[in-house]
Each structure stands twice: as C-alpha cells, then as structure tokens.
XYZ file of C-alpha atoms in Angstrom:
485
model
C -1.593 -54.165 48.204
C -0.832 -55.394 45.132
C -4.308 -54.674 44.000
C -3.951 -50.641 45.267
C -0.599 -50.622 43.537
C -2.550 -51.358 40.381
C -5.686 -48.840 41.204
C -3.083 -46.530 41.299
C -1.291 -47.173 38.599
C -4.129 -47.458 36.455
C -5.700 -43.562 37.945
C -1.674 -42.338 37.058
C -2.205 -43.618 33.430
C -5.832 -41.793 33.515
C -4.520 -38.976 34.615
C -1.259 -39.266 32.304
C -3.662 -39.403 29.309
C -6.311 -36.883 30.512
C -3.173 -34.465 30.222
C -2.063 -35.734 26.813
C -5.139 -35.445 25.609
C -5.672 -31.621 27.131
C -2.123 -30.761 25.795
C -3.088 -31.970 22.090
C -6.675 -30.013 22.627
C -4.841 -26.822 23.767
C -2.006 -27.376 20.764
C -3.637 -28.682 18.125
C -7.658 -28.131 17.844
C -7.427 -24.548 19.736
C -4.447 -23.660 18.443
C -5.921 -21.226 15.695
C -7.844 -19.152 18.505
C -5.000 -18.937 20.919
C -3.103 -17.697 17.805
C -5.775 -15.014 16.391
C -6.270 -14.096 20.321
C -5.197 -10.261 20.235
C -3.495 -10.693 23.880
C -1.115 -12.975 22.163
C 1.925 -11.188 20.646
C 3.930 -14.281 19.871
C 2.629 -14.379 16.033
C 3.672 -10.723 15.608
C 7.095 -10.637 17.631
C 7.695 -13.882 15.077
C 6.703 -12.256 12.159
C 8.793 -8.922 12.631
C 11.784 -11.178 13.922
C 13.318 -10.574 10.573
C 13.810 -8.608 7.700
C 10.682 -8.648 5.316
C 11.871 -9.183 1.438
C 11.765 -6.293 -1.290
C 9.592 -4.953 -3.966
C 11.401 -4.481 -6.904
C 11.038 -1.712 -9.907
C 14.034 -1.802 -12.540
C 16.098 -4.302 -10.812
C 16.315 -2.039 -7.614
C 13.963 -2.309 -4.269
C 12.015 0.304 -3.589
C 11.588 -1.276 -0.240
C 13.498 -2.239 3.186
C 13.910 -2.982 6.422
C 15.213 -1.171 9.676
C 15.795 -3.188 12.915
C 14.493 -1.280 15.602
C 15.775 -3.318 18.592
C 12.519 -3.989 19.867
C 10.105 -7.045 20.014
C 8.831 -6.195 16.576
C 12.102 -5.972 15.728
C 12.030 -5.092 11.779
C 10.152 -2.258 10.764
C 9.455 -1.674 6.678
C 11.322 1.473 5.204
C 10.464 2.984 1.369
C 12.396 4.832 -0.798
C 10.753 7.739 -3.032
C 7.535 5.986 -0.766
C 4.919 8.625 -2.367
C 5.990 7.722 -5.915
C 5.322 4.083 -5.575
C 2.877 3.686 -2.942
C 0.024 3.098 -5.612
C 2.058 -0.175 -6.377
C 3.556 -0.546 -2.874
C 0.817 0.034 -0.562
C 2.182 -0.412 3.064
C 3.336 -2.446 5.474
C 2.162 -1.519 9.244
C 2.716 -3.032 12.567
C -0.094 -1.382 13.958
C -2.676 -1.326 10.528
C -1.730 -4.168 8.426
C -0.706 -4.151 4.740
C -2.425 -3.222 1.357
C -1.871 -3.523 -2.314
C 1.386 -5.640 -2.994
C 2.496 -5.554 0.622
C -1.092 -7.185 1.393
C -0.882 -9.573 -1.675
C 2.641 -10.822 -1.568
C 2.371 -10.799 2.522
C 3.200 -14.607 2.587
C 6.425 -14.265 0.269
C 7.475 -10.986 1.618
C 7.071 -12.186 4.993
C 8.704 -15.365 4.618
C 5.540 -17.932 5.772
C 4.836 -18.703 2.251
C 5.004 -22.433 2.243
C 6.779 -22.029 -1.830
C 9.748 -20.216 0.125
C 10.553 -23.904 2.151
C 13.131 -26.117 1.205
C 10.883 -29.198 1.475
C 7.372 -30.106 2.387
C 6.298 -29.350 5.322
C 9.734 -28.167 6.360
C 8.352 -25.548 8.761
C 5.866 -27.410 10.376
C 8.283 -29.547 11.904
C 11.299 -27.412 12.340
C 8.993 -24.522 13.554
C 11.507 -22.036 11.434
C 10.404 -19.152 8.983
C 12.003 -18.986 5.788
C 13.823 -15.396 4.679
C 11.145 -13.363 2.668
C 11.631 -13.680 -0.958
C 11.276 -10.510 -3.158
C 8.903 -9.499 -5.847
C 9.932 -8.166 -9.199
C 7.283 -5.544 -10.745
C 6.312 -4.770 -14.399
C 6.827 -0.961 -13.680
C 9.288 1.018 -15.874
C 11.219 3.439 -13.301
C 11.264 5.994 -15.897
C 7.753 5.969 -16.830
C 6.287 6.063 -13.267
C 8.256 8.929 -12.366
C 7.175 10.885 -15.816
C 3.600 9.699 -14.709
C 4.175 11.065 -11.120
C 5.812 14.010 -11.718
C 3.078 14.932 -14.338
C 0.728 15.317 -12.106
C 2.703 17.471 -10.131
C -0.380 19.243 -7.691
C -2.891 17.966 -9.452
C -6.143 15.508 -8.308
C -5.802 12.869 -10.551
C -3.954 9.329 -11.574
C -1.971 7.812 -14.349
C -2.432 4.217 -15.580
C 0.535 3.017 -18.771
C 0.417 -0.570 -19.968
C 2.584 -2.586 -22.673
C -0.199 -3.536 -25.163
C 1.654 -7.043 -26.558
C 1.657 -8.280 -23.040
C -0.575 -6.662 -20.320
C 2.429 -5.657 -18.423
C 1.707 -2.475 -16.237
C 4.628 0.190 -16.783
C 2.874 3.046 -14.375
C 0.472 3.387 -11.977
C 0.333 6.622 -10.280
C -2.390 8.513 -8.368
C -2.037 12.284 -6.814
C -1.999 13.523 -4.112
C 0.014 10.197 -2.511
C 1.706 9.701 0.860
C 4.986 8.518 2.505
C 3.680 4.784 3.560
C 7.269 4.647 5.884
C 5.057 6.903 8.217
C 2.741 4.035 8.759
C 4.973 1.248 9.403
C 5.795 1.362 12.721
C 3.415 1.098 16.025
C 4.186 4.170 17.428
C 2.650 7.843 18.291
C 3.745 9.066 15.250
C 2.072 6.306 12.971
C -0.820 6.945 15.220
C -1.020 10.457 14.030
C -0.316 9.863 10.222
C -3.518 7.714 10.120
C -5.612 9.788 11.651
C -4.992 12.556 9.248
C -4.574 10.560 6.404
C -7.669 9.499 6.906
C -9.327 12.557 7.693
C -7.776 14.474 4.918
C -10.721 15.264 2.282
C -8.317 14.518 -0.525
C -8.023 10.880 0.179
C -4.741 10.350 -0.365
C -4.233 6.967 0.435
C -7.177 6.028 -2.417
C -5.482 4.784 -5.308
C -6.938 6.624 -7.885
C -5.384 5.036 -10.633
C -7.252 1.641 -10.016
C -9.778 2.043 -7.022
C -11.656 5.063 -8.005
C -14.183 5.022 -11.473
C -14.944 8.273 -12.651
C -17.192 8.909 -15.806
C -14.949 8.756 -18.755
C -16.805 11.095 -20.864
C -15.491 11.444 -24.497
C -12.495 9.023 -23.692
C -15.702 6.339 -23.904
C -15.997 7.213 -27.443
C -13.311 5.087 -28.747
C -15.586 2.036 -27.472
C -18.920 3.393 -29.135
C -16.703 3.854 -32.686
C -15.555 -0.002 -31.950
C -19.123 -0.696 -31.314
C -20.601 0.666 -34.532
C -17.633 -0.334 -36.448
C -17.877 -4.029 -35.186
C -21.812 -4.042 -35.892
C -21.414 -2.810 -39.107
C -23.492 0.813 -38.540
C -20.326 2.554 -39.947
C -18.784 1.187 -42.622
C -16.937 4.476 -44.266
C -14.861 6.447 -42.331
C -15.637 9.348 -44.161
C -19.460 9.238 -44.881
C -21.890 11.219 -43.695
C -23.593 9.607 -40.348
C -27.034 11.610 -41.066
C -26.709 12.842 -37.517
C -28.604 16.440 -36.504
C -27.153 19.497 -34.686
C -28.720 19.575 -31.976
C -29.708 15.799 -31.383
C -33.087 15.167 -29.261
C -32.104 12.250 -27.133
C -35.233 9.595 -27.840
C -38.183 9.671 -25.902
C -37.464 13.228 -24.115
C -37.360 16.881 -24.988
C -33.782 16.899 -23.926
C -31.517 18.352 -26.584
C -28.032 17.421 -26.958
C -25.468 20.044 -27.909
C -21.622 19.881 -29.125
C -18.442 22.113 -28.174
C -17.533 22.899 -31.386
C -19.493 23.545 -34.447
C -19.494 21.585 -37.842
C -21.047 18.137 -36.340
C -24.196 17.831 -38.320
C -24.121 15.189 -40.116
C -20.255 15.058 -39.882
C -18.226 11.637 -41.015
C -16.872 9.281 -37.973
C -13.402 10.915 -39.075
C -14.391 14.396 -38.563
C -16.653 13.416 -35.732
C -13.606 11.705 -33.997
C -11.692 14.514 -33.942
C -14.084 17.318 -32.891
C -15.474 14.875 -30.487
C -18.931 15.538 -31.805
C -21.440 14.246 -28.974
C -24.517 14.285 -31.180
C -23.197 11.601 -33.599
C -21.901 9.323 -31.088
C -25.036 9.546 -28.573
C -26.732 8.954 -31.902
C -24.585 5.971 -33.114
C -24.945 4.570 -29.375
C -28.777 4.234 -29.880
C -28.366 2.981 -33.761
C -26.234 0.150 -32.130
C -28.789 -0.594 -29.730
C -28.342 -1.759 -25.922
C -27.111 -5.428 -26.418
C -24.098 -4.671 -28.588
C -23.003 -1.382 -26.632
C -23.053 -3.918 -23.534
C -21.476 -6.364 -25.434
C -18.196 -4.050 -26.504
C -18.185 -2.436 -23.636
C -17.743 -5.877 -21.474
C -15.197 -6.732 -24.225
C -12.846 -4.230 -23.115
C -13.256 -4.971 -19.292
C -16.333 -3.056 -18.377
C -18.366 -4.834 -15.889
C -15.994 -6.721 -14.804
C -16.030 -7.780 -10.943
C -12.688 -10.249 -10.830
C -9.630 -8.223 -12.235
C -6.605 -8.847 -10.077
C -3.066 -7.199 -10.975
C -2.463 -8.898 -8.741
C -4.507 -6.535 -5.835
C -8.248 -5.827 -6.786
C -9.421 -3.568 -9.081
C -12.820 -1.403 -9.066
C -15.111 -2.199 -11.648
C -15.803 0.239 -14.174
C -19.292 0.259 -15.438
C -21.067 0.349 -18.498
C -25.125 0.056 -17.586
C -27.064 -3.048 -19.537
C -30.731 -1.793 -18.476
C -31.282 1.860 -19.906
C -33.519 3.187 -22.266
C -32.528 5.223 -25.664
C -31.790 8.206 -23.901
C -29.886 6.748 -21.445
C -28.222 4.348 -23.824
C -27.040 8.426 -25.908
C -25.666 9.382 -22.649
C -23.905 6.345 -21.718
C -22.427 6.056 -25.087
C -20.747 9.484 -24.711
C -19.456 8.158 -21.528
C -22.007 10.024 -19.271
C -25.072 8.659 -17.349
C -24.036 5.803 -15.160
C -20.812 5.029 -17.486
C -17.873 4.603 -15.013
C -14.031 3.750 -15.586
C -10.996 3.253 -13.654
C -7.959 5.083 -15.559
C -6.705 1.622 -15.932
C -9.432 0.569 -17.623
C -9.248 3.132 -20.325
C -5.443 2.192 -20.366
C -6.645 -1.226 -21.227
C -8.951 0.677 -24.091
C -6.257 2.142 -25.606
C -3.979 -0.935 -25.474
C -6.928 -3.268 -27.265
C -6.787 -0.577 -30.128
C -2.917 -0.900 -30.317
C -2.721 -4.516 -30.279
C -4.901 -5.163 -33.361
C -8.207 -5.680 -30.820
C -6.814 -8.730 -28.646
C -6.757 -7.242 -25.032
C -4.033 -8.838 -22.879
C -4.895 -8.734 -18.931
C -3.085 -6.376 -17.225
C -0.742 -7.686 -14.429
C 1.950 -6.197 -12.201
C 4.490 -8.776 -10.749
C 6.718 -10.069 -13.131
C 7.985 -13.079 -10.698
C 8.866 -13.799 -7.484
C 12.083 -15.455 -5.963
C 13.335 -16.447 -2.951
C 16.322 -14.738 -0.998
C 18.826 -16.465 -2.341
C 17.516 -15.389 -6.343
C 15.848 -18.340 -7.081
C 12.640 -18.392 -8.915
C 9.313 -18.967 -7.021
C 6.840 -18.028 -9.675
C 6.623 -16.312 -12.880
C 3.742 -14.479 -14.524
C 4.049 -15.991 -17.960
C 1.604 -14.959 -20.582
C -1.311 -13.269 -19.833
C -4.901 -14.493 -21.020
C -6.279 -12.318 -23.878
C -9.610 -11.673 -25.221
C -10.975 -10.385 -28.747
C -12.169 -6.593 -28.123
C -13.196 -5.883 -31.616
C -12.415 -6.975 -35.084
C -8.926 -6.424 -35.866
C -10.488 -4.399 -38.762
C -11.565 -2.289 -36.823
C -8.847 -2.078 -34.796
C -7.295 -0.925 -37.704
C -9.766 1.610 -38.377
C -9.622 3.019 -34.516
C -5.876 3.356 -35.034
C -6.217 5.703 -37.795
C -8.998 7.440 -36.345
C -6.852 8.393 -33.000
C -3.670 9.474 -34.847
C -6.009 11.866 -36.887
C -7.036 12.867 -33.364
C -2.973 13.617 -32.450
C -2.103 14.970 -35.874
C -5.508 17.140 -36.756
C -7.514 17.672 -33.460
C -7.901 18.181 -30.221
C -3.937 15.754 -29.134
C -1.753 17.724 -30.813
C -0.232 18.287 -27.180
C 0.736 14.277 -27.171
C 2.898 14.013 -30.593
C 6.369 12.853 -29.910
C 8.545 13.491 -32.964
C 9.675 10.392 -34.169
C 6.986 8.150 -33.038
C 3.407 7.380 -34.560
C 0.807 8.734 -31.614
C -3.008 7.725 -31.443
C -5.172 9.577 -28.571
C -8.648 10.822 -27.611
C -9.069 13.878 -25.275
C -12.229 13.838 -22.889
C -13.833 16.479 -20.726
C -16.043 14.809 -18.341
C -19.142 16.388 -16.647
C -20.342 15.398 -13.280
C -22.302 16.540 -10.439
C -25.658 17.622 -9.963
C -26.666 19.777 -13.224
C -22.730 19.229 -14.288
C -21.857 21.270 -10.996
C -18.643 19.683 -10.556
C -15.194 21.075 -12.092
C -15.024 18.314 -15.076
C -12.634 15.999 -15.453
C -9.660 16.177 -18.172
C -9.225 12.632 -19.507
C -6.678 11.550 -22.250
C -6.597 7.883 -23.523
C -3.240 7.458 -26.079
C -0.661 5.000 -27.433
C 2.485 5.322 -29.006
C 4.645 3.218 -31.329
C 8.036 4.259 -32.480
C 8.720 4.740 -36.235
C 11.354 2.329 -36.427
C 9.293 -0.328 -34.015
C 7.128 -3.198 -35.395
C 4.162 -2.306 -32.666
C 3.328 0.176 -30.309
C 4.933 -0.209 -26.788
C 2.528 1.723 -24.796
C -1.266 2.537 -23.724
C -1.714 5.319 -21.663
C -4.754 6.542 -19.705
C -4.641 9.887 -17.950
C -7.259 11.731 -15.490
C -6.753 15.095 -13.990
C -9.300 16.496 -11.493
C -9.335 20.142 -12.364
C -9.864 22.704 -9.453
C -12.722 25.026 -9.301
C -10.113 27.793 -10.644
C -9.118 26.066 -13.068
C -12.918 25.336 -14.412
C -12.730 27.284 -17.582
C -9.120 25.745 -19.135
C -10.181 22.148 -17.767
C -9.789 19.873 -20.992
C -8.404 16.653 -22.038
C -5.969 17.918 -24.729
C -4.407 20.792 -22.066
C -4.224 19.150 -18.825
C -3.838 15.586 -19.524
C -2.624 15.223 -22.781
C 0.803 16.792 -21.945
C 1.168 14.137 -18.747
C 0.420 11.534 -21.710
C 3.017 12.171 -23.858
C 5.618 12.383 -20.336
C 4.999 9.004 -20.083
C 5.023 7.604 -23.555
C 8.310 9.767 -24.318
C 9.855 7.622 -20.858
C 8.607 4.408 -22.041
C 9.786 4.706 -25.971
C 13.301 6.017 -24.882
C 13.774 2.813 -22.227
C-alpha cells in the first residue's frame, strides 16, 4: 500500500513539475509571441489606460490627452494641429505613431525604463510610469511665421540656429490635423483614406522627407568649393567664363536668365546667379573636390536623425564633366531637403562650422525632473573660415544689391541666395522657388538664424515663380520672428 502511495505522490509531483514548466514556457518563452498577437488587446488597453506625456513648444504643450471612457481610454489631442504636425507627427490608436510621437514614444507613453524610480522596478511590480514630456527647440513665433507665410502654396520651411544646430522651425504645406487620426472609429478611418488619396500629400513632411533640385541656391556650395580649392582667389577678378557656355563633351549650350555674365567676377556672378560661371567653376574644381565639399555640408548622408530620420540629400559622385557642370548649379541629380539647405546657410553664418541639427532640447519626467538633455551637438568644418567670411559678403550682396532684396530687415545684416529650380521632362514642371538665408542683428555678436524656403509654384504662377519673389518674403518673416524673440 505504501508503495502505491509513493508512486501516486511521485506521479503528482511529476504533473506539478510539468504544470510549472508549461506555465514558465507560456509566461516567459512565449510571452513576446502572445504580446504581439493581434487578438491580444491587453497591451493596447494598458498603453492607453493613462494620459500620454506632452510635446512642448516654447514651454507650452501642443499636445494633450482626452478621456474617452472606453477600453482604449485616453486619446491623443493636438493644439494647432496643422501648425505643428511636421514636428509632432500623429499618435493614433489605429495607425501607430510618426515623427516625434514615434521616436519619443517610449517616454511619452511611460514605457521607457528611464522613467522608473529603480532599475527593473516595473518588471517586478508590473506598474507603468506616467508619461514624460518632450521639450522641443522650436521657436513658437518662427514656426507660425513659416506656416502662415506658406499660406496656400505647397512647400516647406526649415530654420536653424547656426551656432548650436537647434531647429527653430519646420513647416510643411499643405498640412493636416493629426487629431482626426487619434481614435479608432470610423472618422479616423475616413480621414486616413482621404489623406492618403490626396494628390497634394498633406501628411508628407516636405521640410525633412522630400528632396528637391536646389537650383541656384546650390551655388553657395559651388562657390565654397571653388574658394577652398583656390580656383577663385579674388571675388572681383574676371572668371574667364563664356556666355553661353558649352558643356564639355557636348553641343549643349548653357545660358543665363540675366545679362552681364560673360567673364563676370564671382561677386557679380553670385548676385546675378550666372549659370554659365558656376557650371564652369564646378568643372574647374573637379568632381572629387565638388563631392567632398557637398558632403562636408551634409549631402549624401544616410544617417541624419533629428531625432526622426531625414531623407538623404544627394550630390552625384559618378558624373562626367557635362553632368558635373549641371550638378554644380543644382540640377541633374543634385537633390536637397529644405533642412539640408538651411544647414548650408547655417555653415556660412557660423564661420564654416556646421552643427548637427536637432529638435529635442530635453526630456523630463511628469514631475519635471530631467531624463536627458541634448547637450552640445557634434560639428564639422564644412569650409575654411576664410571661405565662409567671403561667402558672407557674397550673400549680403545678394540681399543688398541683387535678387534677394525682399529679405532685407531693418537693423539686421541679412545674407541670402535665390534659386529657381527647373524640373520635369524637358523642364516642363512648374519651377520651384528657393531662398536660403541667414540674419544677424546689428547689435548681436553672431547670426541668430539660418533659413531655407522652397515654394512649389502653381501652373498659373509659372511666369512669376522666383526665389526672390515667392520665397524671400517668407524667409524674412521667419528671420524677423527669431530676431524679435
């Protein structure tokens, strides 16, 4: 009898061990699989059981949370949603997260381990910390000036602080209201379909996610390459440039929109935006040095994060001399985001030193204590300081004597460069109007802001599309807002 009891006890013990092993298998080994199962709503219910942390501009939140009283209890809200959409992105119960809402999701949702009072605290207790806040570098007045300046036009604005890399404005038009995507009801579904079917692509962040041919604004880079390489030593010496200029190895004759470009000096060619002079300069500098200078400004960089990713701006390194000439005037395969061209202007303004752009100043816990701070952004020397000093003179000449006069600001030194970029088969597309610039108060020791504006002109405006006419006034408004703050 005792033997049977021992056998039964051993069998029960074996069953108990098997039960414990299976429970461990389910709860430990297979836990990620069950968590990721679409049929499991517990992670979503837990995620939306508390308010989300906020994104702050100028010390004030531009986001919030609304208690719906449903299983997915808290829903994201936005203040001035279209104004800040290129910065915040959206946080949707149905469609996920984008931009800052995505890159800072762990902190905003409370899941980031850095928010826990002690290491592994949440793993032991199963608790979830209150969401933290994200403090941005955005200048509220500059952001509004950029958004309102674009108005009904398609286009984008990027503004940075040259000495630090802080992003002061990111505007994209047309925009959208991210709050209409926050929930998981029929309204969110209809909005999602409408936005994705819209040919104007309102959810596309044109400031950082679309590249354009930069046109004549790229002549800032070409001028820097020519000065750094010693191809040009005197801003006022003739450049021995023919007008028209026949691209090497071809019968294609490059011409200019304005006169006076034959043998023009670099100063005259910059103010008049002479294609012939800058195409020849690019060829004289050579593909290797032109590519090195472009990459020093940030072109061909796949890894730029602000903290969300920025599309790669490109300067083709595998070109013949004719293609190099076109690339050097911002055509052929040369493409740039507005943020990239703001970086070009910022490097000129900052004595040739380019600071990496960034959008998050610091992150904090719900009580206000610091989680992480941006610190000093890395930098690189995009051009020689002496070259930057000469480019400052060239860019101020464009505003004082050339095509950028509409960017002039009383009481400030402003440098700029206009551009009208052709595109499409046979240049059939409506040109893009560009303006890149920087501004320094007469009382300040250094420039406070660098701006890039691109406007996608409409077909009706084709004959009036110009960087000086469409884009420069927007840049001026943004620079004035920063200088006044």
